[in-house]
Short mmCIF file of C-alpha atoms and ligand atoms in Angstrom, two decimals:
data_model
loop_
_atom_site.label_atom_id
_atom_site.label_comp_id
_atom_site.label_asym_id
_atom_site.label_seq_id
_atom_site.Cartn_x
_atom_site.Cartn_y
_atom_site.Cartn_z
CA MET A 1 109.90 106.06 82.48
CA LYS A 2 111.37 104.21 79.58
CA ARG A 3 114.59 103.87 81.23
CA VAL A 4 112.90 102.33 84.30
CA PHE A 5 111.33 99.68 82.26
CA ARG A 6 114.30 98.71 80.36
CA ASP A 7 116.37 98.60 83.71
CA SER A 8 113.64 96.47 85.66
CA ARG A 9 113.50 93.97 82.62
CA ILE A 10 117.40 93.86 82.55
CA GLN A 11 118.15 93.66 86.19
CA ALA A 12 115.12 91.40 87.04
CA PRO A 13 117.37 88.16 87.41
CA SER A 14 119.81 90.09 89.65
CA TYR A 15 117.10 91.39 91.84
CA ARG A 16 115.45 87.95 92.07
CA ARG A 17 118.74 86.32 93.05
CA SER A 18 119.72 88.68 95.75
CA LEU A 19 116.48 89.36 97.40
CA LEU A 20 115.17 85.78 97.37
CA ALA A 21 118.56 84.52 98.73
CA TRP A 22 118.15 87.06 101.54
CA TYR A 23 114.56 86.04 102.16
CA PHE A 24 115.60 82.31 102.19
CA HIS A 25 117.91 83.01 105.12
CA PHE A 26 115.86 85.66 107.04
CA ALA A 27 112.28 85.44 106.36
CA LYS A 28 110.18 86.39 109.41
CA ASP A 29 108.77 83.37 110.88
CA TRP A 30 105.27 84.88 111.33
CA PRO A 31 102.49 82.63 112.62
CA TRP A 32 100.49 82.70 109.40
CA ARG A 33 103.55 81.53 107.42
CA ARG A 34 103.93 78.31 109.54
CA GLY A 35 102.98 74.91 108.19
CA ARG A 36 102.79 75.99 104.59
CA ILE A 37 103.31 73.43 101.81
CA PHE A 38 103.46 74.19 98.20
CA PRO A 39 101.71 72.77 96.17
CA ALA A 40 99.09 72.07 98.99
CA ILE A 41 98.97 68.39 99.62
CA SER A 42 95.25 68.36 100.30
CA GLN A 43 92.25 70.42 100.37
CA ALA A 44 92.21 70.62 104.15
CA ALA A 45 95.91 71.90 104.11
CA HIS A 46 95.06 74.46 101.55
CA GLU A 47 92.13 75.67 103.59
CA ARG A 48 94.13 76.07 106.88
CA THR A 49 96.91 77.96 105.16
CA ALA A 50 94.62 80.13 102.97
CA TYR A 51 92.57 81.16 105.99
CA ARG A 52 95.67 82.17 108.04
CA SER A 53 97.13 83.99 105.12
CA TRP A 54 93.67 85.76 104.17
CA VAL A 55 93.08 86.85 107.90
CA ALA A 56 96.78 88.30 108.07
CA GLU A 57 96.44 89.74 104.76
CA THR A 58 93.36 91.57 105.73
CA ILE A 59 94.39 92.79 109.15
CA PHE A 60 97.81 94.07 107.80
CA GLN A 61 96.38 96.01 104.98
CA GLN A 62 96.10 99.31 106.75
CA THR A 63 97.76 98.18 110.12
CA ARG A 64 101.32 98.21 111.30
CA LEU A 65 102.84 94.59 112.23
CA THR A 66 103.44 95.47 115.88
CA GLN A 67 99.77 96.84 116.27
CA GLY A 68 98.10 94.00 114.22
CA LEU A 69 99.92 90.91 115.66
CA PRO A 70 97.73 90.72 118.78
CA TYR A 71 94.62 91.30 116.82
CA PHE A 72 95.66 88.36 114.44
CA LYS A 73 96.39 85.97 117.32
CA ARG A 74 92.98 86.85 119.12
CA PHE A 75 90.99 86.72 115.89
CA LEU A 76 92.39 83.10 115.24
CA LYS A 77 91.48 82.01 118.80
CA LEU A 78 87.99 83.34 118.59
CA PHE A 79 87.38 82.21 114.95
CA PRO A 80 89.97 79.19 114.41
CA THR A 81 88.44 78.30 110.93
CA VAL A 82 86.60 79.95 108.10
CA HIS A 83 83.51 78.06 109.30
CA HIS A 84 83.74 79.53 112.78
CA LEU A 85 83.93 82.95 111.14
CA ALA A 86 81.00 82.23 108.91
CA ARG A 87 78.87 81.39 111.75
CA ALA A 88 79.84 84.36 114.05
CA THR A 89 77.61 87.25 114.39
CA GLU A 90 78.52 90.56 112.87
CA GLU A 91 78.60 92.15 116.40
CA ALA A 92 81.23 89.40 117.47
CA VAL A 93 83.47 89.92 114.55
CA LEU A 94 83.28 93.76 114.91
CA LYS A 95 84.08 93.40 118.54
CA ALA A 96 87.33 91.36 117.77
CA TRP A 97 88.21 94.11 115.34
CA GLU A 98 87.54 97.04 117.64
CA GLY A 99 90.46 99.61 117.53
CA LEU A 100 91.90 98.32 114.29
CA GLY A 101 89.75 100.76 112.19
CA TYR A 102 88.56 100.37 108.73
CA TYR A 103 85.84 98.39 109.93
CA ALA A 104 84.35 97.43 106.45
CA ARG A 105 87.30 94.93 106.40
CA ALA A 106 85.68 92.88 109.22
CA ARG A 107 82.33 93.07 107.72
CA HIS A 108 83.54 91.95 104.31
CA MET A 109 85.56 89.14 105.88
CA ARG A 110 82.47 87.70 107.57
CA GLU A 111 80.41 87.99 104.49
CA ALA A 112 83.17 86.34 102.35
CA ALA A 113 83.70 83.59 104.99
CA SER A 114 79.97 82.45 104.71
CA ARG A 115 80.44 82.39 100.95
CA ILE A 116 83.59 80.33 101.12
CA ALA A 117 82.04 77.85 103.82
CA SER A 118 78.75 77.44 101.90
CA GLY A 119 80.51 77.22 98.38
CA GLY A 120 83.41 75.35 97.04
CA GLY A 121 86.08 76.44 99.50
CA PHE A 122 88.83 79.18 99.25
CA PRO A 123 89.57 80.65 95.72
CA ARG A 124 92.32 79.01 93.55
CA ASP A 125 93.24 82.04 91.42
CA MET A 126 93.35 85.90 91.19
CA ALA A 127 89.76 86.06 89.73
CA GLY A 128 88.30 83.93 92.43
CA TRP A 129 89.86 86.11 95.11
CA LEU A 130 88.81 89.31 93.42
CA ALA A 131 85.16 88.01 93.50
CA LEU A 132 85.12 87.99 97.26
CA PRO A 133 84.00 91.09 98.99
CA GLY A 134 86.73 93.27 100.40
CA VAL A 135 89.60 91.71 98.42
CA GLY A 136 91.25 94.11 96.08
CA PRO A 137 94.18 93.60 93.49
CA TYR A 138 96.95 93.77 95.98
CA SER A 139 95.49 91.09 98.34
CA ALA A 140 94.28 88.94 95.41
CA SER A 141 97.78 88.94 93.92
CA MET A 142 99.49 88.19 97.28
CA LEU A 143 96.97 85.47 98.17
CA ALA A 144 97.08 83.77 94.74
CA SER A 145 100.81 83.90 94.58
CA VAL A 146 101.41 82.67 98.15
CA LEU A 147 98.89 79.88 98.09
CA ASP A 148 98.78 78.67 94.49
CA GLY A 149 102.04 79.99 92.96
CA ALA A 150 100.48 82.57 90.68
CA SER A 151 102.93 84.96 88.78
CA ALA A 152 100.91 88.08 89.94
CA PRO A 153 102.86 90.94 91.21
CA ALA A 154 101.41 92.54 94.37
CA LEU A 155 101.67 96.38 94.32
CA ASP A 156 100.82 98.46 97.28
CA GLY A 157 102.30 101.61 98.73
CA ASN A 158 104.88 99.70 100.47
CA VAL A 159 106.08 97.91 97.47
CA ARG A 160 105.92 101.13 95.19
CA ARG A 161 108.27 102.69 97.71
CA VAL A 162 110.79 99.79 97.26
CA LEU A 163 110.65 99.84 93.63
CA ALA A 164 110.93 103.66 93.39
CA ARG A 165 114.07 103.33 95.15
CA TRP A 166 115.52 100.50 93.09
CA PHE A 167 115.15 102.20 89.87
CA ALA A 168 115.06 105.98 90.92
CA VAL A 169 111.65 106.28 89.42
CA PRO A 170 111.16 109.96 88.49
CA ALA A 171 107.33 109.84 88.56
CA ALA A 172 104.76 109.93 91.49
CA TYR A 173 102.23 107.19 91.48
CA ASP A 174 98.92 108.34 90.13
CA ALA A 175 96.18 107.32 87.61
CA SER A 176 98.45 108.50 84.63
CA THR A 177 101.37 106.30 85.75
CA ARG A 178 99.47 103.32 87.31
CA HIS A 179 100.00 101.18 84.14
CA ALA A 180 103.73 102.05 84.16
CA TRP A 181 104.07 100.78 87.76
CA GLN A 182 102.12 97.75 87.06
CA THR A 183 104.50 96.84 84.10
CA MET A 184 107.65 97.53 86.05
CA SER A 185 106.54 95.14 89.00
CA ALA A 186 105.28 92.53 86.46
CA ASN A 187 108.98 92.61 84.90
CA LEU A 188 110.43 91.62 88.18
CA ILE A 189 108.28 88.78 89.53
CA PRO A 190 109.54 85.31 88.62
CA PRO A 191 107.52 84.33 85.50
CA SER A 192 105.94 81.16 87.10
CA ALA A 193 106.17 78.75 90.02
CA ALA A 194 108.31 76.47 87.89
CA TRP A 195 110.83 79.12 87.62
CA ARG A 196 114.02 78.28 89.54
CA LEU A 197 116.64 80.30 91.13
CA PRO A 198 119.97 79.19 89.93
CA ALA A 199 121.81 79.92 93.12
CA MET A 200 119.21 78.52 95.41
CA ALA A 201 120.23 74.95 95.49
CA PRO A 202 123.64 75.42 97.18
CA ILE A 203 122.07 77.90 99.73
CA ALA A 204 119.21 75.42 100.48
CA GLN A 205 121.98 72.64 101.29
CA SER A 206 123.84 75.11 103.63
CA ALA A 207 123.17 75.12 107.37
CA LYS A 208 123.18 78.88 107.66
CA HIS A 209 119.60 79.58 107.21
CA SER A 210 117.79 80.59 110.38
CA ILE A 211 114.19 80.06 109.29
CA THR A 212 112.10 76.85 109.70
CA ASN A 213 112.62 74.00 107.43
CA SER A 214 109.19 74.09 106.10
CA LEU A 215 109.33 77.60 105.36
CA SER A 216 112.64 77.38 103.46
CA LYS A 217 111.05 74.49 101.33
CA TRP A 218 108.10 76.64 100.71
CA ILE A 219 110.43 79.41 99.43
CA ILE A 220 112.19 77.28 97.04
CA SER A 221 109.09 75.67 95.79
CA ASN A 222 107.11 78.88 95.30
CA PRO A 223 109.31 81.65 94.10
CA CYS A 224 106.35 83.83 92.92
CA GLY A 225 104.80 83.91 96.39
CA ALA A 226 108.13 84.24 98.14
CA TRP A 227 108.97 87.22 95.70
CA ASN A 228 105.93 89.15 96.73
CA GLU A 229 106.47 88.50 100.41
CA ALA A 230 110.16 89.30 100.19
CA VAL A 231 109.62 92.86 98.50
CA MET A 232 106.93 93.53 101.16
CA GLU A 233 109.21 92.48 103.93
CA LEU A 234 112.25 94.47 102.52
CA GLY A 235 110.02 97.63 102.60
CA GLN A 236 108.80 96.76 106.24
CA THR A 237 112.37 96.24 107.53
CA PHE A 238 115.38 97.82 105.60
CA CYS A 239 113.63 100.22 103.16
CA ALA A 240 111.35 102.09 105.60
CA PRO A 241 109.94 105.37 104.50
CA ARG A 242 112.22 107.35 106.69
CA LYS A 243 115.75 106.52 107.42
CA PRO A 244 116.31 103.17 105.23
CA LEU A 245 118.96 100.83 106.46
CA CYS A 246 120.78 100.80 103.23
CA SER A 247 124.12 99.59 104.59
CA ALA A 248 122.52 96.34 105.62
CA CYS A 249 120.21 96.11 102.66
CA PRO A 250 120.56 92.94 100.53
CA VAL A 251 120.11 94.67 97.26
CA LEU A 252 122.29 97.58 98.18
CA HIS A 253 124.76 96.83 95.26
CA LEU A 254 121.57 97.17 92.75
CA CYS A 255 119.66 100.01 94.14
CA LYS A 256 119.87 103.36 92.26
CA ALA A 257 118.40 105.78 94.87
CA ARG A 258 121.20 104.86 97.56
CA ARG A 259 123.64 106.84 95.36
CA SER A 260 121.71 109.94 96.16
CA ASP A 261 118.96 110.39 98.77
CA PRO A 262 116.62 107.27 99.07
CA GLU A 263 114.17 109.39 101.16
CA LYS A 264 113.46 111.48 97.98
CA PHE A 265 111.74 108.33 96.47
CA PRO A 266 109.00 107.87 95.83
CA ARG A 267 108.11 111.36 94.49
CA PRO A 268 105.22 112.56 96.77
CA LYS A 269 101.70 113.28 95.53
CA SER A 270 100.68 116.91 95.81
CA LYS A 271 99.08 116.97 99.16
CA LYS A 272 95.55 117.99 99.57
CA ASP A 273 94.29 119.54 102.86
CA VAL A 274 92.79 116.97 105.23
CA PRO A 275 89.38 118.28 106.45
CA HIS A 276 88.82 118.77 110.27
CA LYS A 277 85.31 118.44 111.83
CA MET A 278 84.04 119.43 115.20
CA VAL A 279 81.81 116.74 116.58
CA VAL A 280 79.81 116.53 119.74
CA ALA A 281 78.07 113.55 121.31
CA GLY A 282 75.78 113.11 124.37
CA ALA A 283 76.34 110.90 127.34
CA VAL A 284 72.48 110.35 127.97
CA ARG A 285 72.10 108.39 131.30
CA ARG A 286 69.10 106.75 133.13
CA GLN A 287 69.78 105.13 136.34
CA ASP A 288 72.85 102.87 135.64
CA ARG A 289 72.39 102.79 131.78
CA TRP A 290 73.64 105.06 128.82
CA LEU A 291 71.94 105.52 125.52
CA VAL A 292 73.89 104.27 122.56
CA GLY A 293 72.95 103.69 118.94
CA CYS A 294 74.15 101.31 116.47
CA ARG A 295 75.27 102.87 113.15
CA ALA A 296 73.20 102.01 110.18
CA LYS A 297 74.33 99.97 107.26
CA GLY A 298 75.84 101.93 104.34
CA ASN A 299 77.53 104.39 106.90
CA MET A 300 81.10 104.68 107.84
CA LEU A 301 81.60 102.43 110.99
CA ALA A 302 78.37 100.67 110.30
CA GLY A 303 77.61 98.07 113.08
CA LEU A 304 79.51 99.99 115.65
CA TRP A 305 77.85 101.41 118.91
CA GLU A 306 78.24 105.10 119.54
CA PHE A 307 76.93 107.95 121.85
CA PRO A 308 74.33 109.90 119.87
CA GLY A 309 75.51 113.18 118.32
CA GLY A 310 77.16 114.44 115.21
CA LYS A 311 78.93 117.30 113.53
CA MET A 312 78.62 120.97 114.53
CA GLU A 313 77.21 123.33 111.87
CA PRO A 314 78.92 126.53 111.24
CA GLY A 315 78.24 129.17 113.89
CA GLU A 316 76.63 126.71 116.18
CA THR A 317 77.92 126.34 119.84
CA PRO A 318 78.54 122.77 120.93
CA GLU A 319 75.55 122.79 123.31
CA ALA A 320 73.15 124.03 120.50
CA ALA A 321 74.62 121.46 117.90
CA LEU A 322 74.13 118.56 120.45
CA GLN A 323 70.56 119.51 121.21
CA ARG A 324 69.73 119.64 117.60
CA GLU A 325 71.52 116.28 116.86
CA LEU A 326 69.87 114.60 119.76
CA PHE A 327 66.34 115.94 118.61
CA GLU A 328 67.21 114.80 115.06
CA GLU A 329 68.30 111.35 116.23
CA LEU A 330 65.92 110.53 119.13
CA GLY A 331 62.96 112.80 118.71
CA VAL A 332 63.10 114.34 122.27
CA PRO A 333 64.47 117.65 123.55
CA ALA A 334 67.41 117.19 125.65
CA ARG A 335 69.16 119.33 128.23
CA VAL A 336 72.91 119.60 127.59
CA GLY A 337 75.02 119.73 130.67
CA ARG A 338 78.76 119.70 131.34
CA ARG A 339 81.55 118.83 128.87
CA LEU A 340 82.93 115.56 130.18
CA GLY A 341 85.85 115.06 127.68
CA THR A 342 87.39 116.08 124.40
CA ILE A 343 89.63 113.99 122.12
CA LYS A 344 91.22 114.46 118.68
CA HIS A 345 90.97 111.50 116.23
CA ALA A 346 92.25 110.94 112.80
CA TYR A 347 90.53 108.82 110.20
CA SER A 348 92.00 108.25 106.76
CA HIS A 349 90.49 111.18 105.12
CA PHE A 350 89.65 113.59 107.72
CA THR A 351 90.25 114.35 111.40
CA ILE A 352 87.75 115.08 114.26
CA THR A 353 87.68 116.87 117.48
CA LEU A 354 84.99 115.00 119.66
CA SER A 355 83.71 116.48 122.72
CA LEU A 356 81.20 114.38 124.93
CA TYR A 357 78.75 116.22 127.12
CA GLU A 358 76.37 115.15 129.75
CA ALA A 359 72.69 115.19 128.45
CA VAL A 360 69.42 114.75 130.22
CA LEU A 361 66.18 113.73 128.53
CA PRO A 362 62.87 114.94 129.77
CA GLU A 363 61.50 112.82 132.70
CA ASN A 364 59.18 109.84 131.29
CA SER A 365 60.18 110.75 127.62
CA GLN A 366 60.71 107.88 125.30
CA PRO A 367 63.52 108.32 122.76
CA ARG A 368 62.75 107.10 119.40
CA ASN A 369 65.10 105.50 116.89
CA ILE A 370 65.34 107.86 113.88
CA LYS A 371 68.79 107.45 112.38
CA HIS A 372 70.49 104.28 113.73
CA GLU A 373 69.99 100.73 112.94
CA LYS A 374 68.77 100.26 116.66
CA ILE A 375 69.20 102.06 119.83
CA MET A 376 69.67 100.57 123.47
CA TRP A 377 70.07 101.63 127.12
CA ALA A 378 73.41 99.82 127.95
CA THR A 379 74.93 99.14 131.32
CA ARG A 380 78.58 100.04 131.78
CA ALA A 381 79.38 96.36 131.55
CA GLN A 382 77.62 96.04 128.28
CA LEU A 383 79.27 99.14 126.85
CA ASP A 384 82.54 97.16 127.48
CA GLU A 385 81.13 94.27 125.37
CA LEU A 386 79.75 96.19 122.43
CA PRO A 387 82.03 97.01 119.48
CA MET A 388 82.45 100.82 119.44
CA PRO A 389 84.43 103.24 117.44
CA ALA A 390 87.94 103.89 118.79
CA SER A 391 87.12 107.64 119.47
CA ASP A 392 83.96 106.79 121.81
CA ARG A 393 86.01 103.84 123.45
CA ARG A 394 88.70 106.38 124.38
CA LEU A 395 86.16 108.74 126.09
CA ILE A 396 84.96 105.73 128.15
CA ARG A 397 88.61 104.93 129.12
CA MET A 398 89.29 108.47 129.98
CA GLY A 399 86.69 108.05 132.72
CA CYS A 400 84.02 110.33 131.05
CA LEU A 401 81.21 108.18 132.50
CA ASP A 402 82.46 108.09 135.94
CA ASP A 403 79.92 109.19 138.63
CA ARG A 404 80.34 112.89 138.24
CA MET A 405 77.31 112.94 135.96
CA ILE A 406 73.66 114.21 136.51
CA VAL A 407 71.16 111.44 136.82
CA GLY A 408 68.12 112.02 134.57
S1 LIG B 501 119.55 100.25 99.39
FE1 LIG B 501 118.38 101.51 100.84
S2 LIG B 501 116.89 102.72 99.50
FE2 LIG B 501 117.81 100.92 98.27
S3 LIG B 501 116.17 99.18 98.50
FE3 LIG B 501 117.94 99.14 100.17
S4 LIG B 501 117.18 100.02 101.91
FE4 LIG B 501 115.88 100.77 100.19
#
């Protein structure tokens, strides 16, 4: 790693020059980048830009651009300012987030919005961002550099892949090498917002650049923020995990990995087996309503509405598992009927096979809420409105609730 440190220090000016020149010409004109001015001319201008940048940063943390873009647009329509978000119900925010996964992001955003709206506005430095719920070191660095010009390198998996290839880093990223990666990225970022790229002035005067005038001005005035975004954008465009487009890459002449096989970098961590769980759920129906429960606080997917059910124990049949789960969750013995549908679903640390069965409660029995935040009998239209886990939503979209069911 010593060689890597030395190379990243020595080559930093060349990387800055090449990458920022490329970014100046070809930065993507995403909606959250429009209207930026650095430094912000007023508190209101800072708040407008900060809100859009923060929403984008949160949505795109674990989500591909193509998948997240419609969510970003819809989110801004529903909650145009941080004050709208602060006043929204948790259910409304979760509904806007439905299908994006990692729902803690949405809950944290709403909580942070009410702090920002009732406090002194958006943070102006790393420490302020880090103090907000749901904001980790990567997002804090990105936001502090983009909004306020902090020389704070943003380092996530995408950026690590790019750096691993630039310097042919021999080590995988883990607890023992974390500090080394941070040092390497700190060597590269422009030292402050006052740092000026020598070759930028002639480029700025050329008519070649295709990006908006305001974004090009922002890039020139905020090289630290532009650097973090440029590295990230290189990783999203040319330096993809598979089949990187090296021949078109703006730092091809500097990159060490392209002399061998870029896909060998970064070195993969040893893979752990991903656990798989068999899960059963009950479509419990009375007249035109289905019983659903809101997952309790502190649990994964908290605040989302689901069909009651749970994991199968070893040796259990699906029917026995569902009967047990329904009794544990609702306090009434249920009759389990036909299987209505099965899907496979992947979460970040495990996968599930989820089967939905029809289930009938004894006549006149009153289910109790034992494990959920609350339960309700929801009409089909209400099910469409409630925020639900993607797995349950998929079962509904497959037509599992169509009128083939036993009515209890
Ligand atoms: S030359 Fe290839 S491997 Fe190197 S940074 Fe560019 S796209 Fe990535």
